[in-house]
Amino acid sequence: MKIRNSLKSAKMRDKNCRVVRRKGRVYVINKQNPRFKARQG
């Protein structure tokens, strides 16, 4: 999982990406292609 300053770039890479907030952190998750996981905060 990458830790990034900007999750917008991570989200744009694939159409299945979702931005999710959990425990004060922001995550990009992708069920079809878990390679695109990212976290911010």
PDB file of C-alpha atoms in Angstrom:
ATOM      1  CA  MET A   1       0.000   0.000   0.000  1.00  0.00           C
ATOM      2  CA  LYS A   2       1.330   3.423  -0.935  1.00  0.00           C
ATOM      3  CA  ILE A   3       1.104   6.390   1.414  1.00  0.00           C
ATOM      4  CA  ARG A   4       0.504   9.465  -0.713  1.00  0.00           C
ATOM      5  CA  ASN A   5       0.025  13.190  -0.385  1.00  0.00           C
ATOM      6  CA  SER A   6      -2.654  13.291  -3.047  1.00  0.00           C
ATOM      7  CA  LEU A   7      -5.162  10.495  -3.366  1.00  0.00           C
ATOM      8  CA  LYS A   8      -6.819  12.101  -6.355  1.00  0.00           C
ATOM      9  CA  SER A   9      -4.042  10.820  -8.627  1.00  0.00           C
ATOM     10  CA  ALA A  10      -4.392   7.324  -7.151  1.00  0.00           C
ATOM     11  CA  LYS A  11      -8.149   7.353  -7.675  1.00  0.00           C
ATOM     12  CA  MET A  12      -7.906   8.350 -11.338  1.00  0.00           C
ATOM     13  CA  ARG A  13      -5.746   5.376 -12.288  1.00  0.00           C
ATOM     14  CA  ASP A  14      -8.585   2.868 -12.466  1.00  0.00           C
ATOM     15  CA  LYS A  15     -12.356   3.088 -12.793  1.00  0.00           C
ATOM     16  CA  ASN A  16     -12.981   0.671  -9.894  1.00  0.00           C
ATOM     17  CA  CYS A  17     -11.173   2.791  -7.307  1.00  0.00           C
ATOM     18  CA  ARG A  18     -13.169   4.057  -4.332  1.00  0.00           C
ATOM     19  CA  VAL A  19     -12.156   6.668  -1.758  1.00  0.00           C
ATOM     20  CA  VAL A  20     -13.089   5.588   1.781  1.00  0.00           C
ATOM     21  CA  ARG A  21     -12.627   7.266   5.184  1.00  0.00           C
ATOM     22  CA  ARG A  22     -11.758   4.961   8.083  1.00  0.00           C
ATOM     23  CA  LYS A  23     -10.584   6.017  11.550  1.00  0.00           C
ATOM     24  CA  GLY A  24      -9.552   9.486  10.383  1.00  0.00           C
ATOM     25  CA  ARG A  25      -7.513   8.143   7.485  1.00  0.00           C
ATOM     26  CA  VAL A  26      -8.411   8.299   3.824  1.00  0.00           C
ATOM     27  CA  TYR A  27      -7.985   5.166   1.733  1.00  0.00           C
ATOM     28  CA  VAL A  28      -8.250   4.300  -1.936  1.00  0.00           C
ATOM     29  CA  ILE A  29      -9.439   0.717  -2.320  1.00  0.00           C
ATOM     30  CA  ASN A  30     -10.018  -1.366  -5.401  1.00  0.00           C
ATOM     31  CA  LYS A  31     -11.647  -4.800  -5.202  1.00  0.00           C
ATOM     32  CA  GLN A  32     -10.885  -5.802  -8.788  1.00  0.00           C
ATOM     33  CA  ASN A  33      -7.240  -4.739  -8.714  1.00  0.00           C
ATOM     34  CA  PRO A  34      -5.812  -4.537  -5.154  1.00  0.00           C
ATOM     35  CA  ARG A  35      -2.587  -3.140  -6.581  1.00  0.00           C
ATOM     36  CA  PHE A  36      -4.111   0.359  -6.478  1.00  0.00           C
ATOM     37  CA  LYS A  37      -4.497   0.510  -2.683  1.00  0.00           C
ATOM     38  CA  ALA A  38      -3.337   3.775  -1.114  1.00  0.00           C
ATOM     39  CA  ARG A  39      -3.585   5.613   2.181  1.00  0.00           C
ATOM     40  CA  GLN A  40      -3.382   9.223   3.290  1.00  0.00           C
ATOM     41  CA  GLY A  41      -3.020  10.593   6.829  1.00  0.00           C
TER      42      GLY A  41
END
